[in-house]
Each structure stands twice: as structure tokens, then as C-alpha cells.
Short mmCIF file of C-alpha atoms and ligand atoms in Angstrom, two decimals:
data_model
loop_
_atom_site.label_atom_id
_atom_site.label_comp_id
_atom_site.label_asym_id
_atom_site.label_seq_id
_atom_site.Cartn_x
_atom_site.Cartn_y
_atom_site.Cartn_z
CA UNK A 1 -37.61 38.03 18.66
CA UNK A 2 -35.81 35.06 20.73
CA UNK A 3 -32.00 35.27 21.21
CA UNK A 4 -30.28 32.18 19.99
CA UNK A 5 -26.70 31.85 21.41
CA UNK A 6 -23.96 30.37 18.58
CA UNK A 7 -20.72 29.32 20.49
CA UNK A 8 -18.01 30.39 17.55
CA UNK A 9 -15.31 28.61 16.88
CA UNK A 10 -12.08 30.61 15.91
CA UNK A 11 -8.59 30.89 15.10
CA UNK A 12 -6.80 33.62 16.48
CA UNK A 13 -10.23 35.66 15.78
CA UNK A 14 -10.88 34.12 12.18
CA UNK A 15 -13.68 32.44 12.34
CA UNK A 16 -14.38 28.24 11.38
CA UNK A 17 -16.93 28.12 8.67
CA UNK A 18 -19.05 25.39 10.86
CA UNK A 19 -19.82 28.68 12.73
CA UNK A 20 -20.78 31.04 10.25
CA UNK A 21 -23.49 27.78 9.06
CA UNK A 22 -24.74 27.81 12.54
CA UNK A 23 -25.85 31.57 12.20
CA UNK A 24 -27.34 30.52 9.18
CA UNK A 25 -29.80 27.92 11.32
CA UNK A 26 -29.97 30.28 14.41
CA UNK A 27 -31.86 32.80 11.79
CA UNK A 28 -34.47 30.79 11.24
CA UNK A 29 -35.32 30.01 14.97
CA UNK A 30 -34.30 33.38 16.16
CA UNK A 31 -32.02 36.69 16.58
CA UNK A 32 -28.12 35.16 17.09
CA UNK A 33 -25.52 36.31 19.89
CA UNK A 34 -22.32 34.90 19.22
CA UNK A 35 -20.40 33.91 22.65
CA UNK A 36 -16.49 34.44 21.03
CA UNK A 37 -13.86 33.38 23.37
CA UNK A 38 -10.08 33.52 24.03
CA UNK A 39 -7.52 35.14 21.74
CA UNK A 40 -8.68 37.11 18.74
CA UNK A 41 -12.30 37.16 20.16
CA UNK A 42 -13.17 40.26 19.54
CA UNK A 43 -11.66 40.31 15.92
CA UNK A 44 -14.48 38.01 15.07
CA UNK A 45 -16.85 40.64 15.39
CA UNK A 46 -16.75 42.42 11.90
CA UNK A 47 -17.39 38.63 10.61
CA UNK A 48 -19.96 37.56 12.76
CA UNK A 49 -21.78 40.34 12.09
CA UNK A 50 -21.65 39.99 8.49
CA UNK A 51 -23.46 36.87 8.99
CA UNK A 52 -26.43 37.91 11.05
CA UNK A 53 -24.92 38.00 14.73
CA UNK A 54 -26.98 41.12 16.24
CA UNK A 55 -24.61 40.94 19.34
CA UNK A 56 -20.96 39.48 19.81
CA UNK A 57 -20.25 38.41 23.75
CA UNK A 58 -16.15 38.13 23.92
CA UNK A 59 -14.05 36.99 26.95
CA UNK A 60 -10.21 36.67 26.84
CA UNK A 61 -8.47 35.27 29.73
CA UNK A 62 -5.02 32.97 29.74
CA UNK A 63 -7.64 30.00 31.46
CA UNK A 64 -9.18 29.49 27.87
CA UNK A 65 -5.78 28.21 25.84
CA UNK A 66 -4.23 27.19 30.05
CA UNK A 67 -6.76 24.25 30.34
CA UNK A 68 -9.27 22.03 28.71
CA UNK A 69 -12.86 22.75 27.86
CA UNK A 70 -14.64 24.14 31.59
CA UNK A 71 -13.49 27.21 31.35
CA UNK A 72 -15.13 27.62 28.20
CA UNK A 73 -17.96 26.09 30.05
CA UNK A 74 -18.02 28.48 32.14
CA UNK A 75 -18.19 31.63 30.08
CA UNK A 76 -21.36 29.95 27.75
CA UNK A 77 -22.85 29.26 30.98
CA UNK A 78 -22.02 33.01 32.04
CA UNK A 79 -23.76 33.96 28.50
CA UNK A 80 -26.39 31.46 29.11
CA UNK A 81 -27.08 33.83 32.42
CA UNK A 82 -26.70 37.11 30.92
CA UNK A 83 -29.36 36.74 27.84
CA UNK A 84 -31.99 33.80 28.84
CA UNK A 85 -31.75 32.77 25.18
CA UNK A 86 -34.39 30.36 23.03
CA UNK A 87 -31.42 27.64 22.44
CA UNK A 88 -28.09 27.14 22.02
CA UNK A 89 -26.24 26.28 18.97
CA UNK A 90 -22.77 24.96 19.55
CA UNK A 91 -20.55 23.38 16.30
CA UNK A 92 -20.30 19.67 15.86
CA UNK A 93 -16.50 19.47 16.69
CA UNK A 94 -15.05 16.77 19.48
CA UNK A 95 -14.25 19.76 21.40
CA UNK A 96 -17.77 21.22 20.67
CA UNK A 97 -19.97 18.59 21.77
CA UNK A 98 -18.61 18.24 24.88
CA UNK A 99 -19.04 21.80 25.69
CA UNK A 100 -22.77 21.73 24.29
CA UNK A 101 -22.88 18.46 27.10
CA UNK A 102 -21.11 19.97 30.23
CA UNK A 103 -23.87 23.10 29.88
CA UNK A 104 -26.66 20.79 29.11
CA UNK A 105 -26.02 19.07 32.07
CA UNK A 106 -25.73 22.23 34.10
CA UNK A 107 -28.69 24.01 32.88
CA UNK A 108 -30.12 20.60 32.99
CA UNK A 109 -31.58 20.80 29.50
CA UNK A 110 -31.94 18.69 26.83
CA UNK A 111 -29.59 18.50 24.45
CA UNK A 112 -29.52 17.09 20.71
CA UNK A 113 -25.99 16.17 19.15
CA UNK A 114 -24.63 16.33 15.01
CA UNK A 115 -27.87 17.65 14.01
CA UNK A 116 -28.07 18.17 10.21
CA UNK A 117 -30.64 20.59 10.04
CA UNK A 118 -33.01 23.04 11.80
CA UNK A 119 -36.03 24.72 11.33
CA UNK A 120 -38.58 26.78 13.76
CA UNK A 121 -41.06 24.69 15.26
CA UNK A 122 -44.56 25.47 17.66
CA UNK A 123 -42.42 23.90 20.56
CA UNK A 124 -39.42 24.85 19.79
CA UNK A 125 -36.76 23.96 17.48
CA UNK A 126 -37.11 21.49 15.33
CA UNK A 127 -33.68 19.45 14.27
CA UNK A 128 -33.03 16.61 11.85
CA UNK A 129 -30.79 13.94 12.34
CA UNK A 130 -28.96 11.10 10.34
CA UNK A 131 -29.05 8.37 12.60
CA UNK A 132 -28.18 4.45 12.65
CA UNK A 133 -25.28 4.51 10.30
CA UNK A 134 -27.47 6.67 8.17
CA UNK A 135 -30.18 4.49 7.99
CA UNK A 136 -33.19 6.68 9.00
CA UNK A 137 -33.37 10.75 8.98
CA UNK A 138 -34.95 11.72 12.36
CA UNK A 139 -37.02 15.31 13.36
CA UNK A 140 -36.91 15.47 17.33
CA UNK A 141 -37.47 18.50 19.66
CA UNK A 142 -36.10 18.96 23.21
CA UNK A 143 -38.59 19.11 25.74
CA UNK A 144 -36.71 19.92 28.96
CA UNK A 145 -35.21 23.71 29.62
CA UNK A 146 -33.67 25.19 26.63
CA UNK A 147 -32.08 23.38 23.81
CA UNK A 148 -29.09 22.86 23.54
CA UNK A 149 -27.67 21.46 19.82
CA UNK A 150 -24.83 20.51 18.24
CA UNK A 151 -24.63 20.68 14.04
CA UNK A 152 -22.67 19.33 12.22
CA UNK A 153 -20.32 20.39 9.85
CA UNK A 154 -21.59 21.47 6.14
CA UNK A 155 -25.29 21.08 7.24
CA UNK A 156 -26.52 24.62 6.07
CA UNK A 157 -25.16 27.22 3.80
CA UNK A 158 -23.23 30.40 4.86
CA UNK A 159 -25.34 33.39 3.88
CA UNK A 160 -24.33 37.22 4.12
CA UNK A 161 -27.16 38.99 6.26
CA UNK A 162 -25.18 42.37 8.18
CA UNK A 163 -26.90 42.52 11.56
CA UNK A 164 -25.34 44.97 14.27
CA UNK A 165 -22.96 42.65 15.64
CA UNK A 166 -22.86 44.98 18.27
CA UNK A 167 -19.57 43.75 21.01
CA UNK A 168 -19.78 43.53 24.63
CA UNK A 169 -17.55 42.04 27.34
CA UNK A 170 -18.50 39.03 29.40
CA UNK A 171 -17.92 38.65 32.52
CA UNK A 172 -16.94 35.32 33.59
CA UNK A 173 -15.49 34.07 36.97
CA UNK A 174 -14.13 30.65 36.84
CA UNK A 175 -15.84 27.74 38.73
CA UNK A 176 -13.42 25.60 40.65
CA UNK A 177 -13.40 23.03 38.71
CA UNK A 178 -11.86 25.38 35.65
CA UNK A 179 -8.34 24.72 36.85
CA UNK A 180 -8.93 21.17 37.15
CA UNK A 181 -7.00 19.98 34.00
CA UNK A 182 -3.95 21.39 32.50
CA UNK A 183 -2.83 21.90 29.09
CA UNK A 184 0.69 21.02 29.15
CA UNK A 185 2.17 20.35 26.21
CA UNK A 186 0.13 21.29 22.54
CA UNK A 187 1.63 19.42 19.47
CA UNK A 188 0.78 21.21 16.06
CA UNK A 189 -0.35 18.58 13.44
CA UNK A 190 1.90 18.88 10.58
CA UNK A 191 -0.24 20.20 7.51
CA UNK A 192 -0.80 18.61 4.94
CA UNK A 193 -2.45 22.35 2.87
CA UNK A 194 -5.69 20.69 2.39
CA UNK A 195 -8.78 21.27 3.86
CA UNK A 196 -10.01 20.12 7.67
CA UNK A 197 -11.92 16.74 6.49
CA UNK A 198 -15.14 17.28 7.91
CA UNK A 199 -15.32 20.93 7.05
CA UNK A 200 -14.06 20.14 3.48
CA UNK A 201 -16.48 20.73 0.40
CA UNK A 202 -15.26 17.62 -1.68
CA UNK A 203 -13.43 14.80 0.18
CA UNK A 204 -11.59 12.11 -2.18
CA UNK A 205 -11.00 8.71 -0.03
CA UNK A 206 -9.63 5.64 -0.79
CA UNK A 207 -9.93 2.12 0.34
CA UNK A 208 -8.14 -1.56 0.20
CA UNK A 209 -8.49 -0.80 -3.60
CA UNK A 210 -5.75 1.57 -3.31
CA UNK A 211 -3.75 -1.35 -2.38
CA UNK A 212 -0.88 0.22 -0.80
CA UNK A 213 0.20 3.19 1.07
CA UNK A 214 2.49 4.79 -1.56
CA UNK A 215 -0.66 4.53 -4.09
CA UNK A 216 -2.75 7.12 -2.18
CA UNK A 217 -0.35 9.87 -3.91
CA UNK A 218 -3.11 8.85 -6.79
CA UNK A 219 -5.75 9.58 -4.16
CA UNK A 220 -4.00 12.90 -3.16
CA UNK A 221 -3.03 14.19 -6.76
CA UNK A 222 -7.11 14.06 -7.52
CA UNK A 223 -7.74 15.58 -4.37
CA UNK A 224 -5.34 18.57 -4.66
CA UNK A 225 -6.45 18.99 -8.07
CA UNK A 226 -10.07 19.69 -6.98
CA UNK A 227 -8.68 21.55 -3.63
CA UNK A 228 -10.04 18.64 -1.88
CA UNK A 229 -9.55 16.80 1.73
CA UNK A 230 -8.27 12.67 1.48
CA UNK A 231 -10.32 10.67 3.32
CA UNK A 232 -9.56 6.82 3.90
CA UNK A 233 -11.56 3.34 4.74
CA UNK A 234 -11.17 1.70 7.97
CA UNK A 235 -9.53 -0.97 5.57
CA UNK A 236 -6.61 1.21 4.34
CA UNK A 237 -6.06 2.99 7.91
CA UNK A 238 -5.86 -0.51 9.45
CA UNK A 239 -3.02 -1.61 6.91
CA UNK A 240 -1.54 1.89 7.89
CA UNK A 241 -1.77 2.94 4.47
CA UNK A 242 -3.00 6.82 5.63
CA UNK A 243 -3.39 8.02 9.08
CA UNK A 244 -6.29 7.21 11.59
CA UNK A 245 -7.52 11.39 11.95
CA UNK A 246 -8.53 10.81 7.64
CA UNK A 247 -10.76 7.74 8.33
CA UNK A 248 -14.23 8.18 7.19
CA UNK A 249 -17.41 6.46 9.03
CA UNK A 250 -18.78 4.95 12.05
CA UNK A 251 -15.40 4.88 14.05
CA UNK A 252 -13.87 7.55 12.10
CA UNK A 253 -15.25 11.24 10.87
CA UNK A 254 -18.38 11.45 9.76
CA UNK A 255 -18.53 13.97 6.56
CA UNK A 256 -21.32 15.69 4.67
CA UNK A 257 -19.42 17.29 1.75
CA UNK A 258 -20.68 18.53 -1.79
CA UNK A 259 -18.96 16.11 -3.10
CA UNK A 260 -17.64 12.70 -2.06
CA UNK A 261 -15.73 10.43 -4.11
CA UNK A 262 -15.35 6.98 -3.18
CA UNK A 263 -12.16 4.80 -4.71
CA UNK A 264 -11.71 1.49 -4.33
CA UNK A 265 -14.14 1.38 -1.69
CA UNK A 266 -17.02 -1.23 -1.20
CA UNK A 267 -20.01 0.53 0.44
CA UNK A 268 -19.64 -1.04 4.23
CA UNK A 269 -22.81 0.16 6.45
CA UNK A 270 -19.70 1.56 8.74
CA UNK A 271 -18.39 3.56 6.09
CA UNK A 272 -21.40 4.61 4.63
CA UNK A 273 -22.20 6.01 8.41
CA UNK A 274 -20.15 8.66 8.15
CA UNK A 275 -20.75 10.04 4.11
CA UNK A 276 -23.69 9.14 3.33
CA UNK A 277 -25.08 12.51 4.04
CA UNK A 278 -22.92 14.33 1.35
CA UNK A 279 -24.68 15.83 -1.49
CA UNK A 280 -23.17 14.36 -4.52
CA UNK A 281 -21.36 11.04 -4.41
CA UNK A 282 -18.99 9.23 -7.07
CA UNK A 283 -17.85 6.24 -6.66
CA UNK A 284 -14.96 4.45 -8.55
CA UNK A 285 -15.07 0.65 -8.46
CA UNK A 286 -13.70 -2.54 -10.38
CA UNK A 287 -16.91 -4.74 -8.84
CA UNK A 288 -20.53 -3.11 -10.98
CA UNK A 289 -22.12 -5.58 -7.81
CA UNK A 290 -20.38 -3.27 -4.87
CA UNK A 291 -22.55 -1.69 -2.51
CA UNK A 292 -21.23 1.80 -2.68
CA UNK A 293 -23.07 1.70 -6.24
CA UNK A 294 -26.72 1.67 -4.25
CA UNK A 295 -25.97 5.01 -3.11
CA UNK A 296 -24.09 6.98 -5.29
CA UNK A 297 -25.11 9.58 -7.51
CA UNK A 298 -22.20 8.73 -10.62
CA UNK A 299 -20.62 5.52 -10.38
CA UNK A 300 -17.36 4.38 -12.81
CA UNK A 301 -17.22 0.74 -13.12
CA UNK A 302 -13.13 0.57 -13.49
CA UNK A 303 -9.89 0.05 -12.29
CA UNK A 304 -8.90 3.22 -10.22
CA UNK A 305 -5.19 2.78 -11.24
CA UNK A 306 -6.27 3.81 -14.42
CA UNK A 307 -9.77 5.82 -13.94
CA UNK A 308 -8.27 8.70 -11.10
CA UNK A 309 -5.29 9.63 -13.03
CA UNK A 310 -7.56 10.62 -15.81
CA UNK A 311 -10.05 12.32 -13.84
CA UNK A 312 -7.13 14.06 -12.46
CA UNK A 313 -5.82 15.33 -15.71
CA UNK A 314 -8.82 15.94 -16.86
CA UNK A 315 -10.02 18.38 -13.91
CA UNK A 316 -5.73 20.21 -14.08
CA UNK A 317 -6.57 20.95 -18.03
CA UNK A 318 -9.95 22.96 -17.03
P1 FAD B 1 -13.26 -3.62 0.99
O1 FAD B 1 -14.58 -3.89 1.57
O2 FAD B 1 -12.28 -4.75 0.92
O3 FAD B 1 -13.51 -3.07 -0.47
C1 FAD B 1 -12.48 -2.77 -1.38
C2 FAD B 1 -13.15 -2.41 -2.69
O4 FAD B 1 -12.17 -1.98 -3.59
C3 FAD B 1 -13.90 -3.57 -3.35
O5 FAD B 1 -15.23 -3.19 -3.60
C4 FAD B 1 -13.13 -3.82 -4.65
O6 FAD B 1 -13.98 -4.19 -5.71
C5 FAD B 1 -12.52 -2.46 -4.90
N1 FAD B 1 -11.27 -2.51 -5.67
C6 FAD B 1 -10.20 -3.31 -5.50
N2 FAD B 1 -9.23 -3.01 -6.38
C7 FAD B 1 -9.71 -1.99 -7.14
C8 FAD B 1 -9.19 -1.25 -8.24
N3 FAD B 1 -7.93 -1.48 -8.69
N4 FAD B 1 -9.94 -0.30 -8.78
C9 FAD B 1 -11.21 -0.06 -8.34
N5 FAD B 1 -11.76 -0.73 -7.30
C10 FAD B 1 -11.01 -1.68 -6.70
N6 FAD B 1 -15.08 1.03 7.85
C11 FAD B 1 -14.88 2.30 7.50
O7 FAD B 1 -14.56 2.61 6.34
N7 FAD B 1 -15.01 3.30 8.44
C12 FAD B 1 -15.34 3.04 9.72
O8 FAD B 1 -15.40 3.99 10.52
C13 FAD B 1 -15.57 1.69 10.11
N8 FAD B 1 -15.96 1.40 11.36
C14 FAD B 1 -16.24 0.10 11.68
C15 FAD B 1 -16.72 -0.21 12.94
C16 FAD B 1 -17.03 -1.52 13.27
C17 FAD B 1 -17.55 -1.81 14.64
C18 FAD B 1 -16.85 -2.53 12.33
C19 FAD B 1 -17.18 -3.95 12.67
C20 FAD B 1 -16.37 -2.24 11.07
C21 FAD B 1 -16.05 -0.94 10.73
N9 FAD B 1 -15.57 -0.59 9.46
C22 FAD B 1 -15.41 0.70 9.13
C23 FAD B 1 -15.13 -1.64 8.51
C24 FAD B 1 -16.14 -1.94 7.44
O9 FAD B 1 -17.02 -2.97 7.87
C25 FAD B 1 -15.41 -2.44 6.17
O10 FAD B 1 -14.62 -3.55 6.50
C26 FAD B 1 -14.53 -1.38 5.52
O11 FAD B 1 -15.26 -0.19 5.33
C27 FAD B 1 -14.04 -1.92 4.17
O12 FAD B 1 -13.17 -1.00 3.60
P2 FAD B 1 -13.00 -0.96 2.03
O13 FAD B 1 -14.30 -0.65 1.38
O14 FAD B 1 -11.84 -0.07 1.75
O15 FAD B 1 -12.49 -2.45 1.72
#
């Protein structure tokens, strides 16, 4: 069977759920080798294995935390070499796609980006997109060298298959252009104990209906009572009501959760860009004629101020 390389995404060698998804997809097009890199790589192994990796590739070297993304470049490419694979799955992050681009470029393949979905084609892989703010689903193919595809977060489940996960050592010598950027300074956002927004299952956001930067502790009290992320409209991150790195849509995150509910929030085509993929949404609205109500799934025609607070209750007393 084809060897699909997954580039894993860790902490200190626990691994980012976007990852463990990707083995899911790189199972159905082939047998995945996870390329783990940098501190804690080889600590991923007992995990990656879990989920179906048949081999773990790690490198450690003080170049992969010392500068920006080429050296990391460098040892996929150095995987890349080693195993010949039938694609390359990479995770959706901002860090991730450019990765998945500098080896597309350099293996001068094709390369497909925030794929939703992936399935085993005749010609290859086969991977579904949400594209034009979310107006049409596309199925494309790469037809040049080997693909290369990013996924996006929350696209496919994580499923337990053991597999060998047997670990070996890469070799990787840096290209010159490695040392080309430094990391000089690294600036630890302050956490807020939620969940990373686009990895989140639910995501709770509000919008000029919160009316108010101190009113989004209505927005957070639902949220942390369903163990939620907050996510925001361009409309309440432009009054600086909540923070730029929580806005949801076409300039913002885009966010494919289980659940999504929308507060105060009219249903732009920019906004819907970036959630209209998620599986279940709610929306909470004073206006029955807003726009969010053509898409969602449950829609409360209400005033939030009075609607959220309840919900919130309501979900603390189960
Ligand atoms: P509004 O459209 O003003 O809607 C507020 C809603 O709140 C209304 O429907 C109102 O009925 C409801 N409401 C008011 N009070 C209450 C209450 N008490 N209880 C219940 N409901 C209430 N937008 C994004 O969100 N993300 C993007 O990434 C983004 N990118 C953009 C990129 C470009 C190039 C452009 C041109 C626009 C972009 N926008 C984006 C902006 C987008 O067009 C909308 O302006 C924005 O999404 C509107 O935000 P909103 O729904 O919060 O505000």
C-alpha cells in the first residue's frame, strides 16, 4: 500500500488534534508516516501510532524552535526523499500551509489548500473544498507530481486504529536558506482556558448585537458553560469589543465546529465564509428577516440580553 506522509503538529510531543484527523484521511488514501519534528518529537510516537501511523520519522535540532518555517521545510522535504510517498497531508494552520507551499514549490507539485475532506480516487486523491465564501463545495485532484494538501481543522473524525508506529531518525541537513530568518523574541498569548478557535468543537460568537465590549462576558459565560471557544463578527472586533485573533470569516478564522452559535449576528456572506461549514448552527437574533436564519439549523427569534443567559443556566443545571 502507498505511504502517505502527515506533517504532525505538536506541543512539546503532545500532539494537535488537527493531526490525529489527518491520519484519519491519510487511511483512506493510504498507509501514514508521520514526519514529527523538534522538541518532544519522539514522545508523539505512542500517539501517533494509536491512530494508524505505521512509521513515525522524528528530527530534533535547536534550528526548528531558532528560526521560522525552512527548516521544517527542510526535514519534510528530507522525508519527502527518504519514502517517495502517494501525497502529503500537512494541517490547515498559518504556519502549516506555508510549509505544505514552500515543498510544493520544491517538489514542484501541486498542491490543494483547507481541504475539508478526502477520499481515494483512480488518479489520485480526491479532496473537497468549501470555496467562494462557502458558496459552492468543490472535488479537485492534483495532477502534477505528488499532492500535496492542506485540511482543515475539524474536517474528519479522530479514530483509534494501533498501527506499528514504528520510530526512526531523520536525517536532515539544513539548506542555506534555513538560517535565513531568526526567531528573536516569542511572546506567549495570555490564555484565556478555552479552546484554540478553529480547533474548538462548539464556538459561541457574538456580533454588533452584543453592543458593547463588557457584554461579551454574556458571550463568554455561555461559552465556558458548554467548554466552548468565543468567536466574534468583523463588526464587534472593529469597535474593539473582543480581539482581532477571535474574528470569524473571510478576513478572520474560518471554523467548522459541531456546533456554532451565532448571537446578535446578521448572516454577512463574509462571515458566513468562515462557519458555514460547521455541523450544527444556532443562531440567536432580534430580526426573524436576518440572513443568518437561511442557514441555520435552530434559530431563536429574541433579544440575546435575555435569550443567552438562559441558555446558559439552563446548560450549568444539566
Ligand atoms: P450586523 O450586520 O450589524 O448585525 C447585527 C445583528 O444583531 C442584526 O441582525 C441585529 O438584528 C442583531 N441584534 C441587534 N441587537 C440584538 C439583540 N439585543 N439581540 C439579538 N440580536 C440583536 N464580517 C465578519 O464577521 N467576518 C469577516 O471576516 C469579515 N470580512 C469582511 C471582508 C470584507 C472585504 C468586507 C467588505 C466585509 C467583511 N466583513 C466580515 C463584514 C461583513 O460584511 C458584515 O459587516 C459583518 O459581518 C456584520 O457583523 P454583524 O453581523 O455582527 O453586524
Amino acid at each position: 500500500m502507498a505511504e502517505v506522509l502527515v506533517y504532525v503538529d505538536h506541543v512539546d510531543g503532545a500532539v494537535r488534534k488537527p493531526t490525529l484527523e489527518l491520519l484519519t484521511l491519510a487511511r483512506r488514501i493510504g498507509e501514514p508516516v508521520a514526519v514529527a519534528l523538534g522538541s518532544g518529537a519522539e514522545a508523539t510516537a505512542a500517539t501517533l501510532a494509536e491512530h494508524g501511523a505505521v512509521k513515525v520519522l522524528t528530527a530534533d535540532a535547536p534550528e526548528f524552535t531558532d528560526y521560522l518555517v525552512v527548516p521544517k521545510v527542510d526535514a519534510l522535504q528530507a522525508a519527502y526523499d527518504a519514502v517517495s510517498p502517494a501525497a502529503v497531508l500537512v494541517p490547515s494552520s498559518a504556519e502549516g500551509k506555508e510549509i505544505a507551499a514552500r515543498l510544493a514549490v520544491r517538489i514542484e507539485s501541486g498542491i490543494i489548500t483547507d481541504a475539508i475532506d478526502l477520499e481515494a480516487g483512480d488518479e489520485g486523491p480526491v479532496a473537497t473544498q468549501s470555496v467562494f465564501a462557502a458558496a459552492f463545495t468543490t472535488k479537485s485532484r492534483i495532477s502534477k507530481g505528488t499532492p500535496v494538501i492542506t485540511v482543515k481543522p475539524n474536517s474528519a473524525p479522530v479514530e483509534a486504529a494501533p498501527a506499528a508506529g514504528a520510530v526512526e531518525a531523520l536525517t536532515v541537513s539544513f539548506s542555506a536558506q534555513a538560517t535565513g530568518t531568526k526567531v528573536t523574541a516569542r511572546t506567549p498569548r495570555e490564555s484565556t482556558g478555552r479552546p484554540e478557535l478553529t480547533e474548538a468543537a462548539i464556538v459561541v460568537s457574538g456580533g454588533r448585537g452584543v453592543n458593547g465590549a463588557e457584554n461579551f462576558a454574556i458571550i463568554e459565560a455561555l461559552a465556558d458553560s458548554l467548554g466552548a471557544a468565543v468567536g466574534a463578527s468583523r463588526a464587534a472586533v472593529d469597535a474593539g469589543w473582543y480581539p482581532h485573533s477571535n474574528q470569524v470569516g473571510q478576513t478572520g478564522k474560518s471554523v467548522s465546529p459541531q456546533l456554532y452559535i451565532a448571537s446578535g449576528i446578521s448572516g454577512a456572506i463574509q462571515h458566513r465564509a468562515g462557519m458555514q461549514t460547521s455541523k450544527t448552527i444556532v443562531a440567536i437574533n432580534k430580526d426573524a428577516e436576518a440572513p443568518i436564519f437561511d442557514l441555520v439549523d435552530y434559530g431563536v427569534v429574541g433579544d440575546l440580553f435575555e435569550v443567552v443567559p438562559q441558555l446558559t443556566d439552563e446548560v450549568k443545571s444539566r
